[in-house]
mmCIF file of C-alpha atoms in Angstrom:
data_model
loop_
_atom_site.group_PDB
_atom_site.id
_atom_site.type_symbol
_atom_site.label_atom_id
_atom_site.label_comp_id
_atom_site.label_asym_id
_atom_site.label_seq_id
_atom_site.Cartn_x
_atom_site.Cartn_y
_atom_site.Cartn_z
ATOM 1 C CA MET A 1 108.199 86.974 121.012
ATOM 2 C CA CYS A 2 105.792 87.213 124.734
ATOM 3 C CA VAL A 3 107.818 90.664 125.981
ATOM 4 C CA LEU A 4 107.737 91.726 122.053
ATOM 5 C CA TRP A 5 104.449 90.759 121.459
ATOM 6 C CA GLY A 6 102.786 91.514 124.880
ATOM 7 C CA ILE A 7 103.388 95.730 125.235
ATOM 8 C CA PRO A 8 102.729 96.835 122.568
ATOM 9 C CA TYR A 9 99.626 97.833 124.636
ATOM 10 C CA LEU A 10 101.763 99.548 127.502
ATOM 11 C CA LEU A 11 103.339 101.656 124.517
ATOM 12 C CA ILE A 12 100.453 102.635 122.468
ATOM 13 C CA LYS A 13 98.742 103.489 125.964
ATOM 14 C CA VAL A 14 101.938 105.562 126.839
ATOM 15 C CA ALA A 15 102.181 106.973 122.523
ATOM 16 C CA VAL A 16 98.537 108.260 121.638
ATOM 17 C CA GLY A 17 99.170 110.806 125.475
ATOM 18 C CA GLY A 18 101.112 112.429 123.219
ATOM 19 C CA VAL A 19 100.352 112.033 119.926
ATOM 20 C CA SER A 20 97.765 111.515 117.825
ATOM 21 C CA VAL A 21 96.402 108.040 116.117
ATOM 22 C CA PRO A 22 97.311 108.673 112.592
ATOM 23 C CA VAL A 23 101.499 109.855 114.148
ATOM 24 C CA VAL A 24 101.728 106.500 116.455
ATOM 25 C CA VAL A 25 100.648 104.479 113.734
ATOM 26 C CA PHE A 26 102.684 106.398 110.524
ATOM 27 C CA ALA A 27 105.222 105.954 113.105
ATOM 28 C CA ARG A 28 105.278 102.361 114.021
ATOM 29 C CA THR A 29 105.064 101.232 110.048
ATOM 30 C CA ALA A 30 107.633 103.820 108.558
ATOM 31 C CA LEU A 31 109.544 102.648 110.859
ATOM 32 C CA GLY A 32 109.679 99.378 110.778
ATOM 33 C CA ALA A 33 109.691 99.592 106.918
ATOM 34 C CA ALA A 34 112.507 100.751 107.152
ATOM 35 C CA ILE A 35 114.071 98.730 108.478
ATOM 36 C CA LEU A 36 113.523 95.643 106.895
ATOM 37 C CA LEU A 37 112.729 96.803 103.040
ATOM 38 C CA PRO A 38 115.931 96.532 102.185
ATOM 39 C CA ALA A 39 116.876 93.102 103.043
ATOM 40 C CA ALA A 40 113.510 92.604 101.425
ATOM 41 C CA LEU A 41 114.724 94.433 98.861
ATOM 42 C CA ARG A 42 118.179 92.597 99.094
ATOM 43 C CA SER A 43 116.551 89.276 99.212
ATOM 44 C CA GLY A 44 115.498 89.663 95.863
ATOM 45 C CA GLN A 45 111.638 88.658 96.596
ATOM 46 C CA LEU A 46 109.902 91.596 95.725
ATOM 47 C CA ALA A 47 109.194 91.084 92.741
ATOM 48 C CA ALA A 48 107.041 87.970 93.882
ATOM 49 C CA LEU A 49 104.257 90.370 95.246
ATOM 50 C CA ARG A 50 103.441 91.355 92.216
ATOM 51 C CA ALA A 51 101.139 87.879 91.207
ATOM 52 C CA HIS A 52 99.342 88.283 94.827
ATOM 53 C CA TRP A 53 98.481 91.272 94.878
ATOM 54 C CA ARG A 54 94.879 91.410 96.206
ATOM 55 C CA PRO A 55 95.148 89.018 98.975
ATOM 56 C CA LEU A 56 98.478 91.104 100.340
ATOM 57 C CA LEU A 57 95.953 94.439 100.521
ATOM 58 C CA ALA A 58 93.701 92.515 102.012
ATOM 59 C CA PHE A 59 96.122 90.779 105.238
ATOM 60 C CA ALA A 60 97.435 94.456 105.559
ATOM 61 C CA VAL A 61 94.608 96.316 105.792
ATOM 62 C CA LEU A 62 92.885 93.204 108.221
ATOM 63 C CA GLU A 63 96.331 93.026 109.922
ATOM 64 C CA MET A 64 97.968 96.951 110.098
ATOM 65 C CA ILE A 65 96.303 99.406 108.611
ATOM 66 C CA VAL A 66 92.690 98.872 110.052
ATOM 67 C CA PRO A 67 93.500 96.919 113.759
ATOM 68 C CA TRP A 68 96.586 99.461 114.356
ATOM 69 C CA GLY A 69 94.323 103.077 113.748
ATOM 70 C CA LEU A 70 91.357 100.631 115.996
ATOM 71 C CA LEU A 71 93.701 99.194 119.026
ATOM 72 C CA SER A 72 95.353 103.039 119.309
ATOM 73 C CA SER A 73 92.135 104.665 118.833
ATOM 74 C CA ALA A 74 90.230 102.327 122.307
ATOM 75 C CA GLU A 75 93.847 103.200 124.124
ATOM 76 C CA GLU A 76 93.416 107.017 124.333
ATOM 77 C CA HIS A 77 89.971 105.652 126.420
ATOM 78 C CA LEU A 78 90.827 102.331 127.851
ATOM 79 C CA PRO A 79 93.463 101.041 130.204
ATOM 80 C CA SER A 80 95.814 99.105 127.807
ATOM 81 C CA SER A 81 95.648 96.026 130.416
ATOM 82 C CA LEU A 82 91.721 96.161 129.658
ATOM 83 C CA ALA A 83 92.973 95.899 125.033
ATOM 84 C CA GLY A 84 95.317 92.919 125.448
ATOM 85 C CA LEU A 85 92.712 90.431 127.466
ATOM 86 C CA LEU A 86 90.307 91.788 124.303
ATOM 87 C CA ILE A 87 92.602 90.629 122.438
ATOM 88 C CA ALA A 88 93.180 87.346 124.099
ATOM 89 C CA ALA A 89 90.435 86.520 121.954
ATOM 90 C CA VAL A 90 91.578 85.906 118.867
ATOM 91 C CA PRO A 91 92.569 81.857 118.373
ATOM 92 C CA ILE A 92 88.544 82.013 119.394
ATOM 93 C CA ILE A 93 87.106 84.009 116.699
ATOM 94 C CA GLY A 94 89.881 83.329 114.696
ATOM 95 C CA VAL A 95 87.877 78.767 114.962
ATOM 96 C CA VAL A 96 84.271 80.877 114.283
ATOM 97 C CA ILE A 97 85.582 81.779 111.755
ATOM 98 C CA ALA A 98 87.416 79.919 110.221
ATOM 99 C CA ARG A 99 83.791 77.312 110.421
ATOM 100 C CA LEU A 100 81.808 79.742 109.208
ATOM 101 C CA THR A 101 84.416 80.518 105.806
ATOM 102 C CA GLY A 102 84.523 76.948 104.124
ATOM 103 C CA GLY A 103 86.580 74.757 106.979
ATOM 104 C CA THR A 104 86.505 71.848 107.364
ATOM 105 C CA GLU A 105 87.197 71.118 110.642
ATOM 106 C CA ARG A 106 85.014 69.523 113.013
ATOM 107 C CA LEU A 107 84.087 71.332 116.076
ATOM 108 C CA SER A 108 84.361 68.568 118.292
ATOM 109 C CA PRO A 109 82.447 68.553 122.192
ATOM 110 C CA ARG A 110 86.198 70.059 123.743
ATOM 111 C CA ARG A 111 85.871 72.541 121.741
ATOM 112 C CA TRP A 112 82.315 73.513 121.475
ATOM 113 C CA ALA A 113 83.365 73.841 125.346
ATOM 114 C CA GLY A 114 86.469 76.144 124.175
ATOM 115 C CA LEU A 115 84.778 78.656 122.524
ATOM 116 C CA ILE A 116 81.447 79.257 125.030
ATOM 117 C CA LEU A 117 83.748 79.451 127.655
ATOM 118 C CA GLY A 118 86.094 82.261 125.599
ATOM 119 C CA LEU A 119 83.180 83.823 124.843
ATOM 120 C CA ALA A 120 81.902 83.665 128.252
ATOM 121 C CA GLY A 121 85.282 85.509 129.507
ATOM 122 C CA VAL A 122 84.667 87.934 126.714
ATOM 123 C CA GLY A 123 80.988 88.907 127.883
ATOM 124 C CA PHE A 124 82.249 89.112 131.191
ATOM 125 C CA LEU A 125 85.289 91.293 130.750
ATOM 126 C CA ALA A 126 83.622 94.391 128.543
ATOM 127 C CA GLY A 127 80.022 93.923 129.917
ATOM 128 C CA PRO A 128 80.568 96.034 132.896
ATOM 129 C CA HIS A 129 82.169 98.719 129.915
ATOM 130 C CA LEU A 130 79.738 98.373 127.214
ATOM 131 C CA GLY A 131 77.915 101.972 128.298
ATOM 132 C CA GLY A 132 78.423 104.896 128.689
ATOM 133 C CA GLY A 133 82.406 106.301 126.881
ATOM 134 C CA SER A 134 83.517 103.192 127.090
ATOM 135 C CA ALA A 135 80.650 100.826 124.459
ATOM 136 C CA TRP A 136 82.803 102.464 121.692
ATOM 137 C CA PRO A 137 86.674 102.052 122.921
ATOM 138 C CA VAL A 138 85.431 98.483 123.685
ATOM 139 C CA THR A 139 83.870 97.441 120.538
ATOM 140 C CA GLU A 140 87.016 98.820 118.489
ATOM 141 C CA VAL A 141 89.871 96.553 120.337
ATOM 142 C CA LEU A 142 86.888 93.504 118.890
ATOM 143 C CA LEU A 143 87.123 94.925 115.564
ATOM 144 C CA VAL A 144 90.574 94.498 116.371
ATOM 145 C CA ALA A 145 90.661 91.379 117.753
ATOM 146 C CA LEU A 146 87.860 90.036 114.720
ATOM 147 C CA GLY A 147 91.237 91.405 112.061
ATOM 148 C CA TYR A 148 93.847 89.936 113.671
ATOM 149 C CA ALA A 149 91.456 86.817 113.815
ATOM 150 C CA THR A 150 90.748 86.780 110.013
ATOM 151 C CA ALA A 151 93.799 88.490 108.459
ATOM 152 C CA PRO A 152 95.495 85.033 109.395
ATOM 153 C CA LEU A 153 93.642 82.789 107.514
ATOM 154 C CA ILE A 154 93.997 85.156 104.227
ATOM 155 C CA ALA A 155 97.828 84.639 104.305
ATOM 156 C CA ALA A 156 97.237 80.656 104.742
ATOM 157 C CA ARG A 157 95.333 79.903 102.509
ATOM 158 C CA ARG A 158 96.282 82.308 99.614
ATOM 159 C CA LEU A 159 99.825 83.877 100.683
ATOM 160 C CA ALA A 160 101.396 80.696 102.492
ATOM 161 C CA ASP A 161 104.209 80.415 99.217
ATOM 162 C CA VAL A 162 104.091 84.309 99.803
ATOM 163 C CA PRO A 163 108.580 84.602 101.759
ATOM 164 C CA GLY A 164 107.559 86.675 105.212
ATOM 165 C CA LEU A 165 109.858 88.702 105.348
ATOM 166 C CA PRO A 166 109.125 90.016 101.972
ATOM 167 C CA MET A 167 105.496 90.316 103.129
ATOM 168 C CA THR A 168 106.280 92.579 106.225
ATOM 169 C CA ALA A 169 107.983 95.244 104.406
ATOM 170 C CA ALA A 170 105.594 95.172 101.638
ATOM 171 C CA CYS A 171 102.545 95.226 104.322
ATOM 172 C CA LEU A 172 104.129 97.777 106.528
ATOM 173 C CA THR A 173 104.950 100.246 103.693
ATOM 174 C CA LEU A 174 101.654 100.335 102.223
ATOM 175 C CA ALA A 175 100.576 101.117 105.999
ATOM 176 C CA ALA A 176 102.905 103.869 106.955
ATOM 177 C CA VAL A 177 101.804 105.727 103.053
ATOM 178 C CA VAL A 178 98.040 104.765 103.522
ATOM 179 C CA TYR A 179 98.610 106.952 107.299
ATOM 180 C CA ALA A 180 101.046 109.074 105.533
ATOM 181 C CA PRO A 181 98.846 112.425 105.340
ATOM 182 C CA ALA A 182 96.903 112.035 108.532
ATOM 183 C CA ALA A 183 99.676 112.154 110.358
ATOM 184 C CA ILE A 184 101.280 114.785 108.175
ATOM 185 C CA ALA A 185 97.826 116.386 109.386
ATOM 186 C CA THR A 186 97.691 116.627 112.906
ATOM 187 C CA TRP A 187 101.747 116.269 113.473
ATOM 188 C CA PRO A 188 102.453 117.403 116.725
ATOM 189 C CA ALA A 189 103.635 121.626 116.727
ATOM 190 C CA ARG A 190 106.230 120.604 119.785
ATOM 191 C CA LEU A 191 108.237 118.058 120.043
ATOM 192 C CA PRO A 192 106.582 115.221 121.740
ATOM 193 C CA SER A 193 107.943 114.040 125.607
ATOM 194 C CA GLY A 194 110.893 111.465 125.764
ATOM 195 C CA GLN A 195 108.809 109.231 126.683
ATOM 196 C CA VAL A 196 106.961 109.179 124.081
ATOM 197 C CA LEU A 197 108.720 109.326 121.430
ATOM 198 C CA ALA A 198 110.619 106.201 123.140
ATOM 199 C CA ALA A 199 107.519 104.699 122.971
ATOM 200 C CA LEU A 200 107.541 105.207 119.134
ATOM 201 C CA ALA A 201 110.462 103.848 118.652
ATOM 202 C CA ALA A 202 110.065 101.136 119.890
ATOM 203 C CA LEU A 203 106.927 100.168 118.364
ATOM 204 C CA GLY A 204 108.261 100.492 115.534
ATOM 205 C CA ALA A 205 111.536 98.888 115.718
ATOM 206 C CA ILE A 206 111.743 96.765 118.575
ATOM 207 C CA CYS A 207 108.207 95.765 118.587
ATOM 208 C CA THR A 208 107.724 95.596 114.461
ATOM 209 C CA ALA A 209 111.022 95.135 112.910
ATOM 210 C CA PHE A 210 112.905 93.299 115.831
ATOM 211 C CA ALA A 211 109.784 90.914 115.808
ATOM 212 C CA PHE A 212 108.926 90.143 113.028
ATOM 213 C CA ILE A 213 112.565 88.873 112.720
ATOM 214 C CA ILE A 214 112.557 86.691 115.694
ATOM 215 C CA PHE A 215 109.301 84.938 114.825
ATOM 216 C CA LEU A 216 110.838 83.936 111.266
ATOM 217 C CA ALA A 217 114.154 82.755 113.354
ATOM 218 C CA LEU A 218 111.994 80.660 116.422
ATOM 219 C CA ILE A 219 109.245 79.468 113.899
ATOM 220 C CA ARG A 220 113.093 78.148 112.070
ATOM 221 C CA GLU A 221 114.017 76.891 115.359
ATOM 222 C CA VAL A 222 111.390 75.075 116.356
ATOM 223 C CA GLY A 223 108.592 74.634 114.298
ATOM 224 C CA THR A 224 105.271 76.872 113.515
ATOM 225 C CA SER A 225 102.856 74.754 116.202
ATOM 226 C CA ARG A 226 105.954 75.092 119.020
ATOM 227 C CA ALA A 227 107.008 78.973 118.277
ATOM 228 C CA MET A 228 102.411 80.086 118.577
ATOM 229 C CA THR A 229 102.488 79.396 122.006
ATOM 230 C CA PHE A 230 103.450 82.568 123.572
ATOM 231 C CA THR A 231 100.355 83.733 122.187
ATOM 232 C CA TYR A 232 98.636 82.662 125.112
ATOM 233 C CA VAL A 233 101.445 84.309 127.268
ATOM 234 C CA ASN A 234 101.205 87.494 125.914
ATOM 235 C CA PRO A 235 97.368 88.007 127.374
ATOM 236 C CA ALA A 236 99.159 88.604 131.112
ATOM 237 C CA ILE A 237 102.332 90.559 129.429
ATOM 238 C CA ALA A 238 100.598 93.258 128.144
ATOM 239 C CA VAL A 239 98.153 93.223 132.212
ATOM 240 C CA ALA A 240 101.275 93.029 134.740
ATOM 241 C CA ALA A 241 103.324 95.873 131.516
ATOM 242 C CA GLY A 242 100.612 97.794 132.238
ATOM 243 C CA VAL A 243 99.334 97.798 136.288
ATOM 244 C CA ALA A 244 103.431 97.537 137.207
ATOM 245 C CA LEU A 245 104.235 100.604 135.008
ATOM 246 C CA LEU A 246 101.095 103.031 134.667
ATOM 247 C CA GLY A 247 99.416 102.057 137.340
ATOM 248 C CA GLU A 248 96.374 100.079 135.701
ATOM 249 C CA SER A 249 94.639 98.143 139.308
ATOM 250 C CA PHE A 250 94.460 94.346 138.908
ATOM 251 C CA THR A 251 90.759 93.259 139.076
ATOM 252 C CA VAL A 252 89.033 90.022 140.074
ATOM 253 C CA THR A 253 87.219 90.424 137.105
ATOM 254 C CA ILE A 254 90.291 90.655 135.214
ATOM 255 C CA ALA A 255 91.378 87.644 136.894
ATOM 256 C CA ALA A 256 88.780 85.493 136.125
ATOM 257 C CA SER A 257 88.508 87.423 132.770
ATOM 258 C CA PHE A 258 91.681 85.926 132.219
ATOM 259 C CA ALA A 259 91.549 82.325 133.844
ATOM 260 C CA LEU A 260 88.020 82.051 131.067
ATOM 261 C CA ILE A 261 89.757 83.659 127.664
ATOM 262 C CA LEU A 262 93.446 81.059 128.019
ATOM 263 C CA GLY A 263 91.391 78.546 129.433
ATOM 264 C CA GLY A 264 88.524 78.227 126.234
ATOM 265 C CA CYS A 265 91.701 79.169 123.354
ATOM 266 C CA VAL A 266 93.183 76.470 124.948
ATOM 267 C CA LEU A 267 90.528 74.226 124.836
ATOM 268 C CA ALA A 268 89.155 75.891 120.924
ATOM 269 C CA THR A 269 92.145 76.442 119.522
ATOM 270 C CA GLY A 270 93.604 72.042 120.428
ATOM 271 C CA SER A 271 93.450 69.282 117.872
ATOM 272 C CA ARG A 272 95.518 66.043 118.067
ATOM 273 C CA ARG A 273 98.387 65.612 117.279
ATOM 274 C CA GLU A 274 99.553 64.967 113.923
ATOM 275 C CA GLN A 275 101.381 61.240 112.855
ATOM 276 C CA PRO A 276 104.537 62.724 111.278
ATOM 277 C CA GLY A 277 105.094 62.578 108.319
ATOM 278 C CA PRO A 278 108.248 61.551 105.657
ATOM 279 C CA ALA A 279 110.843 63.979 105.662
ATOM 280 C CA GLY A 280 111.307 66.626 103.565
ATOM 281 C CA PRO A 281 112.754 70.258 103.206
ATOM 282 C CA PRO A 282 111.969 73.510 105.461
ATOM 283 C CA ALA A 283 109.370 75.724 104.266
ATOM 284 C CA GLN A 284 109.953 78.678 103.379
ATOM 285 C CA PRO A 285 108.617 80.191 107.119
ATOM 286 C CA SER A 286 105.752 82.965 105.800
ATOM 287 C CA LEU A 287 103.285 84.871 108.451
ATOM 288 C CA ALA A 288 100.905 81.996 107.593
ATOM 289 C CA ALA A 289 100.903 80.477 111.138
ATOM 290 C CA ARG A 290 100.714 84.024 113.007
ATOM 291 C CA ALA A 291 97.734 84.954 114.994
ATOM 292 C CA ASP A 292 97.776 88.713 117.073
ATOM 293 C CA ALA A 293 98.347 90.578 118.076
ATOM 294 C CA ASP A 294 99.962 92.097 117.069
ATOM 295 C CA GLN A 295 101.584 93.930 115.232
ATOM 296 C CA ALA A 296 100.101 97.191 117.655
#
């Protein structure tokens, strides 16, 4: 999972070098939907989504439709490693949003320290890019992080009983429909390079459809809490891929920012271990626990 949701930043960077942003998002969502929708139809659970269409729509907008377009647009101008590091602030933003929207969990001094530390890392990383032509792309990535932090709250509070596979297939299908007109209008006149086509195929098949299948299996295998630990490693994968494969620079600022953001996430999202409750039937896995990451 660290790799599957750590390399989309690299793939998006490659893809936007050959096709428009709408084509990138459409290709990713349409291919992912084409792979997952047949399985969702066979499950017979798609009809159950009708009763949840409002929160489902909000989730799709905040998790896929808006973030994947903004992230692709931002990576036309920013290094993939920088985008990956800025997205690493999602858990911290999520804690703040949960608190502002009625969350009752107490913020201990340890968690407050994590919030301050993580936000300082984001500011340290984004600050040098807020002038000139990079200001809007950085803002786009931060808006992506805001969406990624908000969508799981909607899933947890309004979609907790919705099975993950049909929910994902429906959201991807909706996103593909939304982006189809703009993708058709900006469709490349010539066939893109093999590298761009490979990046688009990997985004849709591996980093979207296959990644969600693996993620749901991982939740069933080890539980939600342990399954989510991979989110702390995603930024390192994004930076390593950008540096090794795209020749992006690895600076002291990037290293220090990563340490601050990662340390802040661990402190801000950590909680005391809960006492085990009575045994019961395994819960139907859903996307309620997903942090962002993703879907670039």
